[in-house]
Amino acid sequence: MTSTLTSYMLLSRNLATSLQRKGNEPIVARETAYYQANIGKVQSIDDFMADKRLYNYAMKAFGLEDMTYAKAFMRKVLTEGASDPTAFANRLADDRYVAFAKAFDFAAGATAQGTDPTMVTEDYVLPGASAKLTLPGALAASYNFSGTNEASFTLSSQLDATTTKSTAIVLNKATFAGKVADLAKVTPAEIADAINAQIAASGAGGLAGKVQVGLTANGSLGFETTDYADLGYDGEQGGTGGNADTIYFAGGTNRTVTVSNAALSAPGQTAVDIGNGTDPSPSANVKGVVDAYLQQSLEGDAGAEDTGVRLALYFARKAPSLKSGYDILGDPALTQVINTVIGLPATSSATTSEALAVRASLIASKVDFASFNDPAKVEAFARRFAAIWDAQNNTATDPILALFSNGQA
């Protein structure tokens, strides 16, 4: 039997390859393809939970496979969401439910609709009002876009009953470079200018001339539909084909403006909230869910062979997000890893708030959480756990003890 340390090292050294191999397995590939093809069609919690394959895939991706049967419980998690501190998911002592509620929020994003023109007499038409959308919350005095921070969202407008145009808006170091005075102190006005520039760059096929953005009186971002006219290639009124006129009135039939969060542009980027939250819609977060599903599948298979390997892989994945002893105590798997490494007994006796506080303080005194921002130190900690796990649980395969046994009784 291979030792926990050896098995973990084989997987962690070639994690990308291991995940790719897992993704290529026929059953996994089939379920992943189904999820990718169908999650964008889901419009509501009812649709989501009614599709057993989608729902089961999502539950496994978030490590909630054992709770798949608890439909009423999970419906409450999804229905109440996670934006309200008193929401059901936020009251549970398990952050997996919060993550699940955020990932599968089927709200359409922030949307506003204009009003149609109204005919008062044969000679007079009362103009319709443009669609105006104000994002909640004022912008901060400045934002630091000198590193990995990024705001990413999709801006769209339903121009008439059958036509919707969209533009991807990305605000990060690359899009601001050379266009602002200080990347570390990007102002609200500079953010609005950058969005308007990307709208203009989308051209006539996007939202150029159709939507504009500015700052409201309270400092929030405000979006508004505008009149748009394109006289075609000939630049003259009338014509057909490429010379046909295209006209959209700001308050035209069904005119809307919508802002919905999108997936970040690349791995390693950090989401920044500029008034619309940071959580992308399920259809925009397909890759994140698929990656999580593959990771969970890999960890599950490893755990079937050796619980210690699964614990080590899980710790390595979660470590960068850990900030305090309470993050450890709220997760039984992480508690087992940390207890093993620093030599603490089980925490079953730490049931009162005072006892938990003492326990959290003790863990913080023995674990350098800041070091978990360094992948090399995370790997070293995970290997240390695996080696200790071997010594405590796999003495027959422990490489150190094997030096002394030498096949003798």
mmCIF file of C-alpha atoms in Angstrom:
data_model
loop_
_atom_site.group_PDB
_atom_site.id
_atom_site.type_symbol
_atom_site.label_atom_id
_atom_site.label_comp_id
_atom_site.label_asym_id
_atom_site.label_seq_id
_atom_site.Cartn_x
_atom_site.Cartn_y
_atom_site.Cartn_z
ATOM 1 C CA MET A 1 0.000 0.000 0.000
ATOM 2 C CA THR A 2 1.328 3.421 -0.963
ATOM 3 C CA SER A 3 1.821 5.831 1.916
ATOM 4 C CA THR A 4 -0.418 8.876 2.382
ATOM 5 C CA LEU A 5 2.528 11.199 1.828
ATOM 6 C CA THR A 6 3.561 9.501 -1.417
ATOM 7 C CA SER A 7 -0.007 9.409 -2.768
ATOM 8 C CA TYR A 8 -0.580 13.054 -1.892
ATOM 9 C CA MET A 9 2.694 14.162 -3.497
ATOM 10 C CA LEU A 10 1.908 12.267 -6.701
ATOM 11 C CA LEU A 11 -1.434 14.050 -6.990
ATOM 12 C CA SER A 12 -0.363 17.522 -5.858
ATOM 13 C CA ARG A 13 2.726 17.634 -8.086
ATOM 14 C CA ASN A 14 0.582 16.939 -11.138
ATOM 15 C CA LEU A 15 -2.725 18.382 -9.983
ATOM 16 C CA ALA A 16 -3.672 19.909 -13.348
ATOM 17 C CA THR A 17 -2.977 16.621 -15.105
ATOM 18 C CA SER A 18 -4.863 14.676 -12.437
ATOM 19 C CA LEU A 19 -7.891 16.953 -12.817
ATOM 20 C CA GLN A 20 -7.754 16.688 -16.594
ATOM 21 C CA ARG A 21 -7.621 12.913 -16.360
ATOM 22 C CA LYS A 22 -10.597 12.964 -14.010
ATOM 23 C CA GLY A 23 -12.513 15.220 -16.404
ATOM 24 C CA ASN A 24 -11.887 12.807 -19.274
ATOM 25 C CA GLU A 25 -13.466 9.859 -17.502
ATOM 26 C CA PRO A 26 -16.627 8.942 -19.474
ATOM 27 C CA ILE A 27 -19.172 9.417 -16.680
ATOM 28 C CA VAL A 28 -17.598 12.662 -15.453
ATOM 29 C CA ALA A 29 -17.269 14.015 -18.996
ATOM 30 C CA ARG A 30 -20.902 13.184 -19.755
ATOM 31 C CA GLU A 31 -22.237 14.903 -16.622
ATOM 32 C CA THR A 32 -19.998 17.918 -17.173
ATOM 33 C CA ALA A 33 -21.166 18.283 -20.778
ATOM 34 C CA TYR A 34 -24.779 18.145 -19.625
ATOM 35 C CA TYR A 35 -24.191 20.825 -17.003
ATOM 36 C CA GLN A 36 -22.407 23.104 -19.464
ATOM 37 C CA ALA A 37 -25.161 22.725 -22.050
ATOM 38 C CA ASN A 38 -28.133 23.228 -19.737
ATOM 39 C CA ILE A 39 -27.340 25.517 -16.793
ATOM 40 C CA GLY A 40 -27.788 28.587 -19.001
ATOM 41 C CA LYS A 41 -31.376 27.537 -19.694
ATOM 42 C CA VAL A 42 -32.351 27.593 -16.033
ATOM 43 C CA GLN A 43 -34.314 30.669 -15.029
ATOM 44 C CA SER A 44 -35.487 29.854 -11.524
ATOM 45 C CA ILE A 45 -34.874 27.804 -8.391
ATOM 46 C CA ASP A 46 -37.783 25.557 -9.415
ATOM 47 C CA ASP A 47 -36.176 24.855 -12.802
ATOM 48 C CA PHE A 48 -32.846 24.154 -11.147
ATOM 49 C CA MET A 49 -34.114 21.726 -8.527
ATOM 50 C CA ALA A 50 -36.408 19.962 -10.995
ATOM 51 C CA ASP A 51 -33.439 18.982 -13.160
ATOM 52 C CA LYS A 52 -31.914 16.177 -11.117
ATOM 53 C CA ARG A 53 -28.693 16.005 -13.140
ATOM 54 C CA LEU A 54 -27.975 19.734 -12.864
ATOM 55 C CA TYR A 55 -28.879 19.841 -9.190
ATOM 56 C CA ASN A 56 -26.807 16.770 -8.282
ATOM 57 C CA TYR A 57 -23.809 18.071 -10.234
ATOM 58 C CA ALA A 58 -23.968 21.422 -8.450
ATOM 59 C CA MET A 59 -24.355 19.836 -5.025
ATOM 60 C CA LYS A 60 -21.316 17.650 -5.564
ATOM 61 C CA ALA A 61 -19.274 20.606 -6.811
ATOM 62 C CA PHE A 62 -19.825 22.357 -3.481
ATOM 63 C CA GLY A 63 -19.154 19.315 -1.342
ATOM 64 C CA LEU A 64 -22.844 18.926 -0.455
ATOM 65 C CA GLU A 65 -23.445 15.581 -2.129
ATOM 66 C CA ASP A 66 -24.601 14.017 1.145
ATOM 67 C CA MET A 67 -27.355 16.664 1.403
ATOM 68 C CA THR A 68 -28.819 16.105 -2.072
ATOM 69 C CA TYR A 69 -31.851 14.346 -0.564
ATOM 70 C CA ALA A 70 -32.725 17.366 1.645
ATOM 71 C CA LYS A 71 -34.650 19.274 -1.028
ATOM 72 C CA ALA A 72 -36.724 21.390 1.390
ATOM 73 C CA PHE A 73 -33.613 22.377 3.330
ATOM 74 C CA MET A 74 -31.687 23.318 0.180
ATOM 75 C CA ARG A 75 -34.666 25.200 -1.271
ATOM 76 C CA LYS A 76 -34.663 27.370 1.841
ATOM 77 C CA VAL A 77 -30.915 27.993 1.369
ATOM 78 C CA LEU A 78 -31.471 29.072 -2.243
ATOM 79 C CA THR A 79 -34.684 31.026 -1.688
ATOM 80 C CA GLU A 80 -33.296 33.208 1.093
ATOM 81 C CA GLY A 81 -29.929 33.665 -0.630
ATOM 82 C CA ALA A 82 -26.936 35.091 1.197
ATOM 83 C CA SER A 83 -27.151 38.878 0.879
ATOM 84 C CA ASP A 84 -29.153 39.301 4.095
ATOM 85 C CA PRO A 85 -27.108 38.570 7.258
ATOM 86 C CA THR A 86 -30.184 36.873 8.738
ATOM 87 C CA ALA A 87 -30.683 34.572 5.729
ATOM 88 C CA PHE A 88 -30.854 30.849 6.461
ATOM 89 C CA ALA A 89 -27.484 30.058 4.853
ATOM 90 C CA ASN A 90 -25.749 32.715 6.936
ATOM 91 C CA ARG A 91 -27.147 31.215 10.132
ATOM 92 C CA LEU A 92 -25.680 27.794 9.389
ATOM 93 C CA ALA A 93 -22.262 26.924 10.788
ATOM 94 C CA ASP A 94 -20.988 25.822 7.387
ATOM 95 C CA ASP A 95 -19.817 28.247 4.733
ATOM 96 C CA ARG A 96 -20.518 25.740 1.950
ATOM 97 C CA TYR A 97 -24.180 26.746 2.084
ATOM 98 C CA VAL A 98 -23.339 30.425 1.740
ATOM 99 C CA ALA A 99 -21.139 29.674 -1.263
ATOM 100 C CA PHE A 100 -23.903 27.555 -2.812
ATOM 101 C CA ALA A 101 -26.554 30.248 -2.294
ATOM 102 C CA LYS A 102 -24.302 32.849 -3.924
ATOM 103 C CA ALA A 103 -23.381 30.635 -6.859
ATOM 104 C CA PHE A 104 -26.968 29.699 -7.691
ATOM 105 C CA ASP A 105 -28.736 33.023 -7.400
ATOM 106 C CA PHE A 106 -31.053 33.074 -10.418
ATOM 107 C CA ALA A 107 -32.037 36.724 -10.099
ATOM 108 C CA ALA A 108 -31.671 38.435 -13.463
ATOM 109 C CA GLY A 109 -29.406 41.135 -12.080
ATOM 110 C CA ALA A 110 -30.295 44.797 -11.747
ATOM 111 C CA THR A 111 -32.774 45.839 -14.438
ATOM 112 C CA ALA A 112 -34.757 48.978 -15.244
ATOM 113 C CA GLN A 113 -37.350 49.531 -17.947
ATOM 114 C CA GLY A 114 -38.334 52.665 -19.815
ATOM 115 C CA THR A 115 -41.815 53.789 -20.837
ATOM 116 C CA ASP A 116 -43.299 53.895 -24.304
ATOM 117 C CA PRO A 117 -44.231 57.105 -26.124
ATOM 118 C CA THR A 118 -47.926 57.958 -25.681
ATOM 119 C CA MET A 119 -50.079 59.468 -28.420
ATOM 120 C CA VAL A 120 -52.093 62.351 -26.962
ATOM 121 C CA THR A 121 -53.598 63.629 -30.228
ATOM 122 C CA GLU A 122 -53.005 62.878 -33.869
ATOM 123 C CA ASP A 123 -50.460 65.676 -33.935
ATOM 124 C CA TYR A 124 -48.767 65.265 -30.554
ATOM 125 C CA VAL A 125 -46.923 62.312 -29.046
ATOM 126 C CA LEU A 126 -45.809 62.445 -25.430
ATOM 127 C CA PRO A 127 -42.226 61.147 -25.413
ATOM 128 C CA GLY A 128 -41.477 58.025 -23.438
ATOM 129 C CA ALA A 129 -38.994 58.046 -20.573
ATOM 130 C CA SER A 130 -35.600 56.404 -20.887
ATOM 131 C CA ALA A 131 -34.751 53.357 -18.816
ATOM 132 C CA LYS A 132 -32.652 54.476 -15.827
ATOM 133 C CA LEU A 133 -30.814 52.087 -13.534
ATOM 134 C CA THR A 134 -28.919 53.143 -10.417
ATOM 135 C CA LEU A 135 -26.694 50.595 -8.710
ATOM 136 C CA PRO A 136 -27.177 50.376 -4.941
ATOM 137 C CA GLY A 137 -24.560 51.994 -2.754
ATOM 138 C CA ALA A 138 -22.217 54.880 -3.410
ATOM 139 C CA LEU A 139 -18.793 54.162 -4.842
ATOM 140 C CA ALA A 140 -15.767 54.448 -2.573
ATOM 141 C CA ALA A 141 -13.529 57.515 -2.834
ATOM 142 C CA SER A 142 -11.044 55.425 -4.832
ATOM 143 C CA TYR A 143 -10.204 51.849 -5.836
ATOM 144 C CA ASN A 144 -6.881 50.062 -6.119
ATOM 145 C CA PHE A 145 -6.549 48.497 -9.576
ATOM 146 C CA SER A 146 -2.753 48.268 -9.504
ATOM 147 C CA GLY A 147 -2.822 44.521 -8.865
ATOM 148 C CA THR A 148 -5.327 41.730 -9.452
ATOM 149 C CA ASN A 149 -8.501 43.625 -8.499
ATOM 150 C CA GLU A 150 -11.196 43.530 -11.151
ATOM 151 C CA ALA A 151 -14.846 44.421 -11.678
ATOM 152 C CA SER A 152 -16.488 42.426 -14.460
ATOM 153 C CA PHE A 153 -20.092 42.649 -15.600
ATOM 154 C CA THR A 154 -22.329 42.447 -18.637
ATOM 155 C CA LEU A 155 -24.279 45.542 -19.657
ATOM 156 C CA SER A 156 -27.259 44.884 -21.901
ATOM 157 C CA SER A 157 -30.292 46.653 -23.290
ATOM 158 C CA GLN A 158 -33.432 45.209 -24.828
ATOM 159 C CA LEU A 159 -33.900 47.629 -27.697
ATOM 160 C CA ASP A 160 -37.280 46.404 -28.871
ATOM 161 C CA ALA A 161 -39.461 43.330 -28.626
ATOM 162 C CA THR A 162 -36.971 41.111 -30.459
ATOM 163 C CA THR A 163 -33.550 42.781 -30.192
ATOM 164 C CA THR A 164 -31.159 42.766 -27.218
ATOM 165 C CA LYS A 165 -27.588 44.054 -27.363
ATOM 166 C CA SER A 166 -24.875 43.406 -24.785
ATOM 167 C CA THR A 167 -21.384 44.597 -23.976
ATOM 168 C CA ALA A 168 -18.839 43.034 -21.610
ATOM 169 C CA ILE A 169 -17.350 45.569 -19.206
ATOM 170 C CA VAL A 170 -14.026 44.772 -17.529
ATOM 171 C CA LEU A 171 -12.291 47.160 -15.151
ATOM 172 C CA ASN A 172 -8.796 46.092 -14.138
ATOM 173 C CA LYS A 173 -5.131 47.015 -14.312
ATOM 174 C CA ALA A 174 -4.980 46.400 -18.058
ATOM 175 C CA THR A 175 -8.042 48.450 -18.951
ATOM 176 C CA PHE A 176 -7.001 51.406 -16.779
ATOM 177 C CA ALA A 177 -3.299 51.411 -17.681
ATOM 178 C CA GLY A 178 -2.279 54.726 -19.235
ATOM 179 C CA LYS A 179 -5.763 56.157 -18.770
ATOM 180 C CA VAL A 180 -5.790 57.150 -15.092
ATOM 181 C CA ALA A 181 -3.484 59.236 -12.935
ATOM 182 C CA ASP A 182 -2.894 56.515 -10.333
ATOM 183 C CA LEU A 183 -3.803 52.822 -10.697
ATOM 184 C CA ALA A 184 -3.822 52.521 -6.910
ATOM 185 C CA LYS A 185 -6.375 55.337 -6.567
ATOM 186 C CA VAL A 186 -8.868 55.063 -9.418
ATOM 187 C CA THR A 187 -11.677 57.553 -8.825
ATOM 188 C CA PRO A 188 -15.419 57.062 -9.405
ATOM 189 C CA ALA A 189 -15.278 59.526 -12.321
ATOM 190 C CA GLU A 190 -12.471 57.505 -13.916
ATOM 191 C CA ILE A 191 -14.523 54.330 -13.477
ATOM 192 C CA ALA A 192 -17.496 55.942 -15.240
ATOM 193 C CA ASP A 193 -15.219 57.191 -18.039
ATOM 194 C CA ALA A 194 -13.761 53.701 -18.513
ATOM 195 C CA ILE A 195 -17.217 52.139 -18.753
ATOM 196 C CA ASN A 196 -18.336 54.737 -21.290
ATOM 197 C CA ALA A 197 -15.174 54.102 -23.312
ATOM 198 C CA GLN A 198 -15.903 50.366 -23.438
ATOM 199 C CA ILE A 199 -19.509 51.050 -24.415
ATOM 200 C CA ALA A 200 -18.292 53.263 -27.276
ATOM 201 C CA ALA A 201 -15.731 50.645 -28.320
ATOM 202 C CA SER A 202 -18.512 48.043 -28.671
ATOM 203 C CA GLY A 203 -19.646 49.899 -31.788
ATOM 204 C CA ALA A 204 -23.005 49.942 -33.506
ATOM 205 C CA GLY A 205 -23.269 46.167 -33.069
ATOM 206 C CA GLY A 206 -23.024 46.623 -29.313
ATOM 207 C CA LEU A 207 -24.320 49.444 -27.128
ATOM 208 C CA ALA A 208 -22.485 52.450 -28.618
ATOM 209 C CA GLY A 209 -24.934 55.346 -28.621
ATOM 210 C CA LYS A 210 -27.618 53.276 -26.923
ATOM 211 C CA VAL A 211 -26.587 53.357 -23.244
ATOM 212 C CA GLN A 212 -24.528 55.819 -21.215
ATOM 213 C CA VAL A 213 -23.225 55.791 -17.641
ATOM 214 C CA GLY A 214 -22.552 58.535 -15.135
ATOM 215 C CA LEU A 215 -22.440 59.246 -11.413
ATOM 216 C CA THR A 216 -25.672 59.960 -9.577
ATOM 217 C CA ALA A 217 -26.067 62.625 -6.910
ATOM 218 C CA ASN A 218 -25.293 60.118 -4.154
ATOM 219 C CA GLY A 219 -22.160 58.840 -5.892
ATOM 220 C CA SER A 220 -23.549 55.593 -7.329
ATOM 221 C CA LEU A 221 -23.142 54.440 -10.895
ATOM 222 C CA GLY A 222 -26.194 55.283 -12.980
ATOM 223 C CA PHE A 223 -27.006 53.787 -16.395
ATOM 224 C CA GLU A 224 -29.475 55.267 -18.865
ATOM 225 C CA THR A 225 -30.717 54.323 -22.315
ATOM 226 C CA THR A 226 -30.291 56.947 -25.048
ATOM 227 C CA ASP A 227 -31.780 57.613 -28.464
ATOM 228 C CA TYR A 228 -29.861 55.965 -31.263
ATOM 229 C CA ALA A 229 -30.024 56.495 -35.023
ATOM 230 C CA ASP A 230 -27.964 54.880 -37.768
ATOM 231 C CA LEU A 231 -28.774 55.925 -41.345
ATOM 232 C CA GLY A 232 -26.953 52.965 -42.850
ATOM 233 C CA TYR A 233 -24.019 52.911 -45.239
ATOM 234 C CA ASP A 234 -25.349 55.747 -47.407
ATOM 235 C CA GLY A 235 -25.802 58.118 -44.467
ATOM 236 C CA GLU A 236 -29.170 59.195 -45.783
ATOM 237 C CA GLN A 237 -32.700 58.661 -44.565
ATOM 238 C CA GLY A 238 -34.518 55.725 -46.064
ATOM 239 C CA GLY A 239 -33.053 52.837 -47.990
ATOM 240 C CA THR A 240 -32.948 49.079 -47.691
ATOM 241 C CA GLY A 241 -30.380 46.429 -46.890
ATOM 242 C CA GLY A 242 -27.100 47.986 -45.763
ATOM 243 C CA ASN A 243 -28.582 51.445 -46.392
ATOM 244 C CA ALA A 244 -31.581 50.835 -44.124
ATOM 245 C CA ASP A 245 -32.095 53.188 -41.198
ATOM 246 C CA THR A 246 -31.914 51.886 -37.624
ATOM 247 C CA ILE A 247 -33.562 54.000 -34.951
ATOM 248 C CA TYR A 248 -34.059 53.236 -31.270
ATOM 249 C CA PHE A 249 -35.851 55.654 -28.988
ATOM 250 C CA ALA A 250 -34.653 55.790 -25.391
ATOM 251 C CA GLY A 251 -38.153 55.033 -24.139
ATOM 252 C CA GLY A 252 -39.090 52.735 -26.990
ATOM 253 C CA THR A 253 -41.138 49.556 -26.788
ATOM 254 C CA ASN A 254 -39.757 47.241 -24.081
ATOM 255 C CA ARG A 255 -36.546 49.299 -23.775
ATOM 256 C CA THR A 256 -34.476 48.138 -20.796
ATOM 257 C CA VAL A 257 -31.015 48.442 -19.309
ATOM 258 C CA THR A 258 -29.572 45.558 -17.293
ATOM 259 C CA VAL A 259 -26.348 45.021 -15.352
ATOM 260 C CA SER A 260 -25.374 41.468 -14.383
ATOM 261 C CA ASN A 261 -22.086 40.309 -12.906
ATOM 262 C CA ALA A 262 -19.821 38.204 -15.098
ATOM 263 C CA ALA A 263 -17.001 35.767 -14.447
ATOM 264 C CA LEU A 264 -13.585 37.313 -13.900
ATOM 265 C CA SER A 265 -11.321 37.608 -16.923
ATOM 266 C CA ALA A 266 -8.657 35.174 -15.719
ATOM 267 C CA PRO A 267 -7.685 32.922 -12.793
ATOM 268 C CA GLY A 268 -6.039 34.870 -10.001
ATOM 269 C CA GLN A 269 -8.140 37.988 -10.429
ATOM 270 C CA THR A 270 -9.906 39.352 -7.333
ATOM 271 C CA ALA A 271 -13.513 40.537 -7.578
ATOM 272 C CA VAL A 272 -14.234 44.152 -6.635
ATOM 273 C CA ASP A 273 -17.721 45.417 -5.832
ATOM 274 C CA ILE A 274 -18.587 48.685 -7.584
ATOM 275 C CA GLY A 275 -22.220 48.612 -6.529
ATOM 276 C CA ASN A 276 -23.627 45.398 -7.981
ATOM 277 C CA GLY A 277 -21.998 42.799 -5.765
ATOM 278 C CA THR A 278 -19.370 40.372 -7.010
ATOM 279 C CA ASP A 279 -21.213 37.099 -7.591
ATOM 280 C CA PRO A 280 -21.742 36.130 -11.248
ATOM 281 C CA SER A 281 -24.884 34.370 -12.420
ATOM 282 C CA PRO A 282 -24.861 30.548 -12.641
ATOM 283 C CA SER A 283 -24.570 30.726 -16.440
ATOM 284 C CA ALA A 284 -21.514 32.990 -16.122
ATOM 285 C CA ASN A 285 -19.829 30.812 -13.523
ATOM 286 C CA VAL A 286 -19.875 27.531 -15.416
ATOM 287 C CA LYS A 287 -16.099 27.060 -15.370
ATOM 288 C CA GLY A 288 -15.910 27.686 -11.626
ATOM 289 C CA VAL A 289 -18.531 25.027 -10.907
ATOM 290 C CA VAL A 290 -16.960 22.520 -13.312
ATOM 291 C CA ASP A 291 -13.522 23.039 -11.771
ATOM 292 C CA ALA A 292 -14.999 22.548 -8.294
ATOM 293 C CA TYR A 293 -16.790 19.370 -9.425
ATOM 294 C CA LEU A 294 -13.585 17.881 -10.798
ATOM 295 C CA GLN A 295 -11.706 18.782 -7.623
ATOM 296 C CA GLN A 296 -14.395 17.234 -5.437
ATOM 297 C CA SER A 297 -14.417 14.105 -7.614
ATOM 298 C CA LEU A 298 -10.647 13.792 -7.379
ATOM 299 C CA GLU A 299 -10.686 14.269 -3.615
ATOM 300 C CA GLY A 300 -13.544 11.802 -3.220
ATOM 301 C CA ASP A 301 -11.742 9.114 -5.189
ATOM 302 C CA ALA A 302 -8.556 9.730 -3.227
ATOM 303 C CA GLY A 303 -10.498 9.480 0.024
ATOM 304 C CA ALA A 304 -11.934 6.112 -0.968
ATOM 305 C CA GLU A 305 -8.355 4.812 -0.975
ATOM 306 C CA ASP A 306 -6.888 6.902 1.839
ATOM 307 C CA THR A 307 -8.734 9.395 4.038
ATOM 308 C CA GLY A 308 -5.483 11.206 4.771
ATOM 309 C CA VAL A 309 -4.915 12.021 1.098
ATOM 310 C CA ARG A 310 -8.395 13.509 0.810
ATOM 311 C CA LEU A 311 -7.833 15.607 3.928
ATOM 312 C CA ALA A 312 -4.480 16.858 2.620
ATOM 313 C CA LEU A 313 -5.941 17.801 -0.784
ATOM 314 C CA TYR A 314 -8.885 19.522 0.883
ATOM 315 C CA PHE A 315 -6.621 21.503 3.186
ATOM 316 C CA ALA A 316 -4.401 22.612 0.295
ATOM 317 C CA ARG A 317 -7.492 23.889 -1.553
ATOM 318 C CA LYS A 318 -8.969 25.734 1.408
ATOM 319 C CA ALA A 319 -5.800 27.065 3.045
ATOM 320 C CA PRO A 320 -5.523 30.418 1.191
ATOM 321 C CA SER A 321 -8.965 31.442 2.480
ATOM 322 C CA LEU A 322 -8.218 30.682 6.151
ATOM 323 C CA LYS A 323 -7.763 33.728 8.370
ATOM 324 C CA SER A 324 -8.367 32.632 11.960
ATOM 325 C CA GLY A 325 -8.851 29.753 14.338
ATOM 326 C CA TYR A 326 -12.617 30.093 13.931
ATOM 327 C CA ASP A 327 -12.280 29.227 10.230
ATOM 328 C CA ILE A 328 -10.717 25.961 11.356
ATOM 329 C CA LEU A 329 -13.216 25.175 14.108
ATOM 330 C CA GLY A 330 -16.143 25.672 11.740
ATOM 331 C CA ASP A 331 -14.912 22.872 9.464
ATOM 332 C CA PRO A 332 -14.487 19.333 10.851
ATOM 333 C CA ALA A 333 -12.089 18.273 8.082
ATOM 334 C CA LEU A 334 -9.808 21.273 8.584
ATOM 335 C CA THR A 335 -10.000 20.759 12.347
ATOM 336 C CA GLN A 336 -8.717 17.216 11.903
ATOM 337 C CA VAL A 337 -5.811 18.405 9.734
ATOM 338 C CA ILE A 338 -4.763 21.171 12.115
ATOM 339 C CA ASN A 339 -5.184 19.032 15.231
ATOM 340 C CA THR A 340 -2.996 16.368 13.638
ATOM 341 C CA VAL A 341 -0.212 18.787 12.757
ATOM 342 C CA ILE A 342 -0.074 20.808 15.964
ATOM 343 C CA GLY A 343 -0.896 17.902 18.276
ATOM 344 C CA LEU A 344 -4.215 19.014 19.731
ATOM 345 C CA PRO A 345 -6.798 16.505 20.951
ATOM 346 C CA ALA A 346 -10.348 16.399 19.580
ATOM 347 C CA THR A 347 -12.452 19.525 20.192
ATOM 348 C CA SER A 348 -15.645 17.820 21.342
ATOM 349 C CA SER A 349 -15.348 19.502 24.734
ATOM 350 C CA ALA A 350 -15.158 22.997 23.230
ATOM 351 C CA THR A 351 -18.907 23.577 23.074
ATOM 352 C CA THR A 352 -19.392 26.950 24.788
ATOM 353 C CA SER A 353 -18.493 30.261 23.172
ATOM 354 C CA GLU A 354 -15.804 30.791 25.801
ATOM 355 C CA ALA A 355 -14.256 27.375 25.156
ATOM 356 C CA LEU A 356 -14.334 27.968 21.398
ATOM 357 C CA ALA A 357 -12.642 31.329 21.852
ATOM 358 C CA VAL A 358 -9.857 29.701 23.865
ATOM 359 C CA ARG A 359 -9.488 26.977 21.274
ATOM 360 C CA ALA A 360 -9.416 29.470 18.384
ATOM 361 C CA SER A 361 -6.786 31.537 20.180
ATOM 362 C CA LEU A 362 -4.675 28.443 20.810
ATOM 363 C CA ILE A 363 -4.806 27.478 17.125
ATOM 364 C CA ALA A 364 -3.901 31.017 16.076
ATOM 365 C CA SER A 365 -0.861 30.915 18.338
ATOM 366 C CA LYS A 366 0.419 27.769 16.646
ATOM 367 C CA VAL A 367 -0.598 28.357 13.004
ATOM 368 C CA ASP A 368 0.721 31.183 10.833
ATOM 369 C CA PHE A 369 -2.360 31.891 8.717
ATOM 370 C CA ALA A 370 -0.581 34.617 6.760
ATOM 371 C CA SER A 371 1.856 31.997 5.463
ATOM 372 C CA PHE A 372 -1.011 30.247 3.677
ATOM 373 C CA ASN A 373 -0.899 32.974 1.059
ATOM 374 C CA ASP A 374 2.325 31.310 -0.109
ATOM 375 C CA PRO A 375 1.596 28.136 -2.145
ATOM 376 C CA ALA A 376 4.974 26.651 -1.189
ATOM 377 C CA LYS A 377 4.166 26.970 2.519
ATOM 378 C CA VAL A 378 0.706 25.512 2.027
ATOM 379 C CA GLU A 379 2.278 22.543 0.266
ATOM 380 C CA ALA A 380 4.815 22.108 3.052
ATOM 381 C CA PHE A 381 2.053 22.131 5.682
ATOM 382 C CA ALA A 382 -0.025 19.602 3.727
ATOM 383 C CA ARG A 383 2.971 17.274 3.367
ATOM 384 C CA ARG A 384 3.721 17.592 7.055
ATOM 385 C CA PHE A 385 0.144 16.536 7.806
ATOM 386 C CA ALA A 386 0.405 13.590 5.404
ATOM 387 C CA ALA A 387 3.639 12.389 7.023
ATOM 388 C CA ILE A 388 2.165 12.596 10.530
ATOM 389 C CA TRP A 389 -1.011 10.872 9.314
ATOM 390 C CA ASP A 390 1.131 8.034 7.989
ATOM 391 C CA ALA A 391 2.911 7.679 11.318
ATOM 392 C CA GLN A 392 -0.380 7.596 13.235
ATOM 393 C CA ASN A 393 -2.528 5.549 10.875
ATOM 394 C CA ASN A 394 -0.427 3.769 8.266
ATOM 395 C CA THR A 395 2.467 2.317 10.209
ATOM 396 C CA ALA A 396 2.737 -0.581 7.775
ATOM 397 C CA THR A 397 3.535 1.834 4.958
ATOM 398 C CA ASP A 398 5.297 4.582 6.877
ATOM 399 C CA PRO A 399 8.609 5.117 5.025
ATOM 400 C CA ILE A 400 10.509 5.958 8.210
ATOM 401 C CA LEU A 401 9.396 2.849 10.092
ATOM 402 C CA ALA A 402 10.177 0.723 7.071
ATOM 403 C CA LEU A 403 13.845 1.595 7.580
ATOM 404 C CA PHE A 404 13.784 -0.147 10.931
ATOM 405 C CA SER A 405 11.642 -3.180 10.104
ATOM 406 C CA ASN A 406 13.813 -4.446 7.221
ATOM 407 C CA GLY A 407 11.432 -7.343 6.781
ATOM 408 C CA GLN A 408 12.251 -8.771 10.253
ATOM 409 C CA ALA A 409 9.789 -9.702 12.963
#
